[in-house]
């Protein structure tokens, strides 16, 4: 069945605007057929809405298909490359996993506990974290838009090829990369008042020679009860990775102190 027919069947007539129909006619492609197989109607509507508003012009292939989310490569009308991260409706296990990061986060005090609300909060949380990190001049993908379970951000890479993670391509200058990362963690903590919480070589890309932190959905405010534990764990992961590359890393205690204590030396 063609994309258009499928969508026509699924959308209520009253919600079908002229623009949406034109858009669907124009943008019909294999990618869209793939999209509609994976996503429910409300997710598709959000994507069409982003298209109508000009946030997204075209969606191309899948960059990553995880258990809980999918990342697509897209472009806006100016040809700027975008990453569209879409959270899927989730398992009880994932729900339980994210709950402990949302509880204790003052920004999400009033979020309802049903699965749908939690997923929307999760996407919102990633977006807000990217905004706070960007404002603190921490290098992360620039946030562009968010609605329900869909986050649109800057694409880190070129022509649809995302930049490699540190895991895939260890940095050429590990010492320099380590120092830049430590500076980023300090800014993230002090200025953005956030702890990444899932930092490792898997969630840092090297783009144009510089590390870019990403996957910030689980990042928590420094006031969160787990913040200290998570920061230490992040530092342990980075220490393991960089000492294997021969960097003379600071101990976790020392890095922790430097990052969290004001007026450090
Ligand atoms: N902004 C982005 N630009 C380019 N590629 C991205 C971007 N965000 C994510 N990716 C790619 O998608 C993969 C999964 O994204 P991530 O945010 O780590 O989600 P999760 O680990 O929760 O599945 C990443 O490893 C990376 O390859
Ligand atoms: Mg990840």
GROMACS .gro file of C-alpha atoms and ligand atoms in nm:
model
  293
    1UNK     CA    1   0.000   0.000   0.000
    2UNK     CA    2   0.133   0.344  -0.082
    3UNK     CA    3   0.229   0.583   0.189
    4UNK     CA    4  -0.050   0.819   0.102
    5UNK     CA    5  -0.323   0.559   0.101
    6UNK     CA    6  -0.201   0.422   0.425
    7UNK     CA    7  -0.198   0.759   0.592
    8UNK     CA    8  -0.533   0.852   0.445
    9UNK     CA    9  -0.676   0.546   0.601
   10UNK     CA   10  -0.528   0.626   0.933
   11UNK     CA   11  -0.589   0.995   0.967
   12UNK     CA   12  -0.925   1.132   1.054
   13UNK     CA   13  -1.065   1.339   0.775
   14UNK     CA   14  -1.102   1.651   0.983
   15UNK     CA   15  -0.735   1.645   1.074
   16UNK     CA   16  -0.626   1.625   0.714
   17UNK     CA   17  -0.535   1.972   0.600
   18UNK     CA   18  -0.469   2.060   0.241
   19UNK     CA   19  -0.105   2.125   0.324
   20UNK     CA   20  -0.058   1.792   0.491
   21UNK     CA   21  -0.196   1.617   0.190
   22UNK     CA   22   0.026   1.806  -0.050
   23UNK     CA   23   0.321   1.735   0.170
   24UNK     CA   24   0.249   1.367   0.177
   25UNK     CA   25   0.213   1.360  -0.200
   26UNK     CA   26   0.548   1.526  -0.240
   27UNK     CA   27   0.740   1.344   0.022
   28UNK     CA   28   0.619   0.994  -0.043
   29UNK     CA   29   0.920   0.764  -0.049
   30UNK     CA   30   1.050   0.437   0.075
   31UNK     CA   31   1.168   0.606   0.391
   32UNK     CA   32   0.817   0.714   0.470
   33UNK     CA   33   0.688   0.367   0.423
   34UNK     CA   34   0.951   0.256   0.670
   35UNK     CA   35   0.847   0.533   0.907
   36UNK     CA   36   0.485   0.444   0.904
   37UNK     CA   37   0.556   0.081   0.974
   38UNK     CA   38   0.736   0.165   1.293
   39UNK     CA   39   0.543   0.456   1.435
   40UNK     CA   40   0.194   0.505   1.559
   41UNK     CA   41  -0.041   0.760   1.420
   42UNK     CA   42   0.029   1.027   1.680
   43UNK     CA   43   0.404   1.007   1.615
   44UNK     CA   44   0.344   1.035   1.241
   45UNK     CA   45   0.123   1.338   1.299
   46UNK     CA   46   0.399   1.508   1.493
   47UNK     CA   47   0.644   1.446   1.214
   48UNK     CA   48   0.400   1.585   0.956
   49UNK     CA   49   0.340   1.880   1.180
   50UNK     CA   50   0.712   1.951   1.198
   51UNK     CA   51   0.710   1.931   0.818
   52UNK     CA   52   0.422   2.174   0.786
   53UNK     CA   53   0.596   2.415   1.017
   54UNK     CA   54   0.919   2.391   0.821
   55UNK     CA   55   1.124   2.242   1.106
   56UNK     CA   56   1.186   1.932   0.894
   57UNK     CA   57   1.179   1.925   0.516
   58UNK     CA   58   1.283   1.569   0.435
   59UNK     CA   59   1.348   1.260   0.638
   60UNK     CA   60   1.610   1.026   0.500
   61UNK     CA   61   1.744   0.703   0.641
   62UNK     CA   62   1.773   0.558   0.988
   63UNK     CA   63   2.098   0.643   1.164
   64UNK     CA   64   2.039   0.417   1.460
   65UNK     CA   65   1.763   0.178   1.559
   66UNK     CA   66   1.783   0.109   1.930
   67UNK     CA   67   1.542  -0.073   2.155
   68UNK     CA   68   1.395   0.244   2.298
   69UNK     CA   69   1.455   0.501   2.032
   70UNK     CA   70   1.534   0.552   1.668
   71UNK     CA   71   1.744   0.827   1.520
   72UNK     CA   72   1.678   0.950   1.165
   73UNK     CA   73   1.884   1.169   0.940
   74UNK     CA   74   1.679   1.459   0.808
   75UNK     CA   75   1.716   1.801   0.650
   76UNK     CA   76   1.543   2.131   0.689
   77UNK     CA   77   1.445   2.353   0.395
   78UNK     CA   78   1.786   2.521   0.392
   79UNK     CA   79   1.951   2.184   0.360
   80UNK     CA   80   2.083   2.185   0.716
   81UNK     CA   81   2.125   1.831   0.841
   82UNK     CA   82   1.917   1.722   1.140
   83UNK     CA   83   1.896   1.426   1.371
   84UNK     CA   84   1.541   1.328   1.460
   85UNK     CA   85   1.528   1.109   1.769
   86UNK     CA   86   1.200   0.932   1.820
   87UNK     CA   87   1.123   0.746   2.140
   88UNK     CA   88   0.915   0.436   2.093
   89UNK     CA   89   0.632   0.334   2.318
   90UNK     CA   90   0.808   0.130   2.572
   91UNK     CA   91   0.853  -0.176   2.781
   92UNK     CA   92   0.783  -0.191   3.153
   93UNK     CA   93   1.155  -0.238   3.200
   94UNK     CA   94   1.245   0.089   3.025
   95UNK     CA   95   0.970   0.266   3.216
   96UNK     CA   96   1.120   0.150   3.543
   97UNK     CA   97   1.465   0.250   3.423
   98UNK     CA   98   1.370   0.608   3.343
   99UNK     CA   99   1.149   0.663   3.644
  100UNK     CA  100   1.442   0.693   3.882
  101UNK     CA  101   1.595   0.971   3.671
  102UNK     CA  102   1.269   1.165   3.649
  103UNK     CA  103   1.188   1.131   4.016
  104UNK     CA  104   1.414   1.371   4.201
  105UNK     CA  105   1.438   1.604   3.901
  106UNK     CA  106   1.268   1.925   4.013
  107UNK     CA  107   1.200   2.023   3.654
  108UNK     CA  108   0.961   1.730   3.623
  109UNK     CA  109   0.791   1.735   3.961
  110UNK     CA  110   0.440   1.736   3.820
  111UNK     CA  111   0.474   1.471   3.553
  112UNK     CA  112   0.209   1.199   3.560
  113UNK     CA  113   0.328   0.846   3.603
  114UNK     CA  114   0.156   0.675   3.314
  115UNK     CA  115   0.392   0.539   3.050
  116UNK     CA  116   0.295   0.792   2.785
  117UNK     CA  117   0.354   1.093   3.009
  118UNK     CA  118   0.687   0.950   3.120
  119UNK     CA  119   0.808   0.903   2.764
  120UNK     CA  120   0.707   1.257   2.674
  121UNK     CA  121   0.887   1.382   2.984
  122UNK     CA  122   1.192   1.180   2.879
  123UNK     CA  123   1.205   1.348   2.537
  124UNK     CA  124   1.141   1.686   2.701
  125UNK     CA  125   1.419   1.614   2.947
  126UNK     CA  126   1.667   1.537   2.671
  127UNK     CA  127   1.571   1.860   2.497
  128UNK     CA  128   1.598   2.073   2.811
  129UNK     CA  129   1.932   1.914   2.895
  130UNK     CA  130   2.063   1.995   2.548
  131UNK     CA  131   1.941   2.354   2.589
  132UNK     CA  132   2.106   2.396   2.928
  133UNK     CA  133   2.428   2.237   2.806
  134UNK     CA  134   2.434   2.458   2.496
  135UNK     CA  135   2.377   2.770   2.705
  136UNK     CA  136   2.672   2.662   2.924
  137UNK     CA  137   2.884   2.625   2.608
  138UNK     CA  138   2.921   2.251   2.643
  139UNK     CA  139   2.956   2.092   2.300
  140UNK     CA  140   2.640   1.886   2.243
  141UNK     CA  141   2.405   1.864   1.942
  142UNK     CA  142   2.210   2.192   1.929
  143UNK     CA  143   1.849   2.135   2.024
  144UNK     CA  144   1.598   2.246   1.761
  145UNK     CA  145   1.250   2.127   1.852
  146UNK     CA  146   1.064   1.883   2.073
  147UNK     CA  147   0.710   1.754   2.089
  148UNK     CA  148   0.576   1.448   2.266
  149UNK     CA  149   0.821   1.168   2.193
  150UNK     CA  150   1.016   1.342   1.912
  151UNK     CA  151   1.335   1.545   1.958
  152UNK     CA  152   1.491   1.734   1.665
  153UNK     CA  153   1.853   1.839   1.696
  154UNK     CA  154   2.162   1.927   1.502
  155UNK     CA  155   2.309   1.635   1.311
  156UNK     CA  156   2.666   1.562   1.418
  157UNK     CA  157   2.830   1.447   1.097
  158UNK     CA  158   2.811   1.518   0.727
  159UNK     CA  159   2.601   1.398   0.435
  160UNK     CA  160   2.411   1.155   0.652
  161UNK     CA  161   2.721   0.986   0.794
  162UNK     CA  162   2.726   1.052   1.166
  163UNK     CA  163   3.057   1.127   1.332
  164UNK     CA  164   3.218   0.821   1.492
  165UNK     CA  165   3.195   0.766   1.866
  166UNK     CA  166   3.519   0.753   2.066
  167UNK     CA  167   3.456   0.380   2.092
  168UNK     CA  168   3.453   0.342   1.714
  169UNK     CA  169   3.742   0.577   1.652
  170UNK     CA  170   3.968   0.647   1.951
  171UNK     CA  171   4.085   1.011   1.954
  172UNK     CA  172   4.412   1.088   1.779
  173UNK     CA  173   4.523   1.308   2.065
  174UNK     CA  174   4.384   1.135   2.377
  175UNK     CA  175   4.541   1.374   2.626
  176UNK     CA  176   4.391   1.680   2.462
  177UNK     CA  177   4.053   1.510   2.423
  178UNK     CA  178   4.056   1.409   2.789
  179UNK     CA  179   4.129   1.765   2.897
  180UNK     CA  180   3.856   1.908   2.674
  181UNK     CA  181   3.611   1.654   2.816
  182UNK     CA  182   3.703   1.744   3.174
  183UNK     CA  183   3.647   2.110   3.094
  184UNK     CA  184   3.311   2.022   2.939
  185UNK     CA  185   3.208   1.822   3.246
  186UNK     CA  186   3.299   2.113   3.466
  187UNK     CA  187   3.091   2.355   3.262
  188UNK     CA  188   2.809   2.105   3.250
  189UNK     CA  189   2.816   2.078   3.629
  190UNK     CA  190   2.872   2.440   3.721
  191UNK     CA  191   2.695   2.636   3.452
  192UNK     CA  192   2.430   2.396   3.327
  193UNK     CA  193   2.400   2.237   3.675
  194UNK     CA  194   2.376   1.894   3.517
  195UNK     CA  195   2.546   1.557   3.540
  196UNK     CA  196   2.547   1.350   3.219
  197UNK     CA  197   2.493   1.018   3.392
  198UNK     CA  198   2.563   0.785   3.100
  199UNK     CA  199   2.901   0.903   2.992
  200UNK     CA  200   3.142   0.663   2.828
  201UNK     CA  201   3.324   0.627   2.498
  202UNK     CA  202   2.989   0.526   2.346
  203UNK     CA  203   2.822   0.860   2.411
  204UNK     CA  204   3.098   1.091   2.294
  205UNK     CA  205   3.147   1.153   1.922
  206UNK     CA  206   3.460   1.301   1.773
  207UNK     CA  207   3.357   1.564   1.522
  208UNK     CA  208   3.609   1.786   1.346
  209UNK     CA  209   3.866   1.677   1.599
  210UNK     CA  210   3.657   1.777   1.902
  211UNK     CA  211   3.453   1.567   2.143
  212UNK     CA  212   3.076   1.613   2.134
  213UNK     CA  213   2.869   1.478   2.424
  214UNK     CA  214   2.536   1.335   2.326
  215UNK     CA  215   2.254   1.109   2.450
  216UNK     CA  216   2.156   1.344   2.733
  217UNK     CA  217   1.811   1.210   2.811
  218UNK     CA  218   1.916   1.067   3.146
  219UNK     CA  219   2.123   1.369   3.252
  220UNK     CA  220   2.006   1.497   3.590
  221UNK     CA  221   2.033   1.826   3.779
  222UNK     CA  222   2.317   1.849   4.030
  223UNK     CA  223   2.046   1.859   4.300
  224UNK     CA  224   1.925   1.509   4.207
  225UNK     CA  225   1.984   1.244   4.477
  226UNK     CA  226   2.183   1.031   4.232
  227UNK     CA  227   2.394   1.316   4.091
  228UNK     CA  228   2.708   1.243   4.296
  229UNK     CA  229   2.694   0.873   4.224
  230UNK     CA  230   2.639   0.933   3.850
  231UNK     CA  231   2.918   1.187   3.819
  232UNK     CA  232   3.160   0.946   3.982
  233UNK     CA  233   3.049   0.669   3.751
  234UNK     CA  234   3.094   0.896   3.447
  235UNK     CA  235   3.443   0.984   3.565
  236UNK     CA  236   3.530   0.619   3.625
  237UNK     CA  237   3.422   0.529   3.273
  238UNK     CA  238   3.628   0.807   3.119
  239UNK     CA  239   3.928   0.725   3.335
  240UNK     CA  240   3.919   0.361   3.229
  241UNK     CA  241   3.897   0.457   2.864
  242UNK     CA  242   4.167   0.725   2.869
  243UNK     CA  243   4.414   0.540   3.088
  244UNK     CA  244   4.400   0.254   2.839
  245UNK     CA  245   4.504   0.509   2.577
  246UNK     CA  246   4.802   0.602   2.792
  247UNK     CA  247   4.671   0.926   2.942
  248UNK     CA  248   4.789   1.006   3.290
  249UNK     CA  249   4.438   1.071   3.425
  250UNK     CA  250   4.345   1.240   3.753
  251UNK     CA  251   4.193   1.010   4.011
  252UNK     CA  252   3.813   1.005   4.024
  253UNK     CA  253   3.827   1.177   4.363
  254UNK     CA  254   4.042   1.455   4.233
  255UNK     CA  255   3.836   1.512   3.918
  256UNK     CA  256   3.521   1.502   4.127
  257UNK     CA  257   3.660   1.767   4.358
  258UNK     CA  258   3.777   1.988   4.072
  259UNK     CA  259   3.440   1.971   3.903
  260UNK     CA  260   3.220   2.019   4.206
  261UNK     CA  261   3.417   2.248   4.434
  262UNK     CA  262   3.396   2.617   4.376
  263UNK     CA  263   3.710   2.822   4.339
  264UNK     CA  264   3.917   2.521   4.239
  265UNK     CA  265   4.289   2.548   4.194
  266LIG     N1  266   2.270   1.446   1.692
  266LIG     C1  267   2.316   1.336   1.633
  266LIG     N2  268   2.385   1.343   1.518
  266LIG     C2  269   2.432   1.232   1.458
  266LIG     N3  270   2.412   1.107   1.503
  266LIG     C3  271   2.343   1.093   1.616
  266LIG     C4  272   2.291   1.204   1.687
  266LIG     N4  273   2.227   1.159   1.798
  266LIG     C5  274   2.239   1.026   1.795
  266LIG     N5  275   2.308   0.983   1.687
  266LIG     C6  276   2.341   0.843   1.650
  266LIG     O1  277   2.241   0.758   1.698
  266LIG     C7  278   2.293   0.667   1.795
  266LIG     C8  279   2.196   0.650   1.911
  266LIG     O2  280   2.171   0.774   1.971
  266LIG     P1  281   2.167   0.793   2.128
  266LIG     O3  282   2.128   0.934   2.153
  266LIG     O4  283   2.293   0.744   2.189
  266LIG     O5  284   2.046   0.701   2.169
  266LIG     P2  285   2.035   0.567   2.254
  266LIG     O6  286   2.172   0.529   2.303
  266LIG     O7  287   1.944   0.607   2.362
  266LIG     O8  288   1.978   0.471   2.157
  266LIG     C9  289   2.425   0.727   1.836
  266LIG     O9  290   2.516   0.628   1.876
  266LIG    C10  291   2.470   0.799   1.713
  266LIG    O10  292   2.532   0.708   1.625
  267LIG    MG1  293   2.361   0.614   2.337
   0.00000   0.00000   0.00000
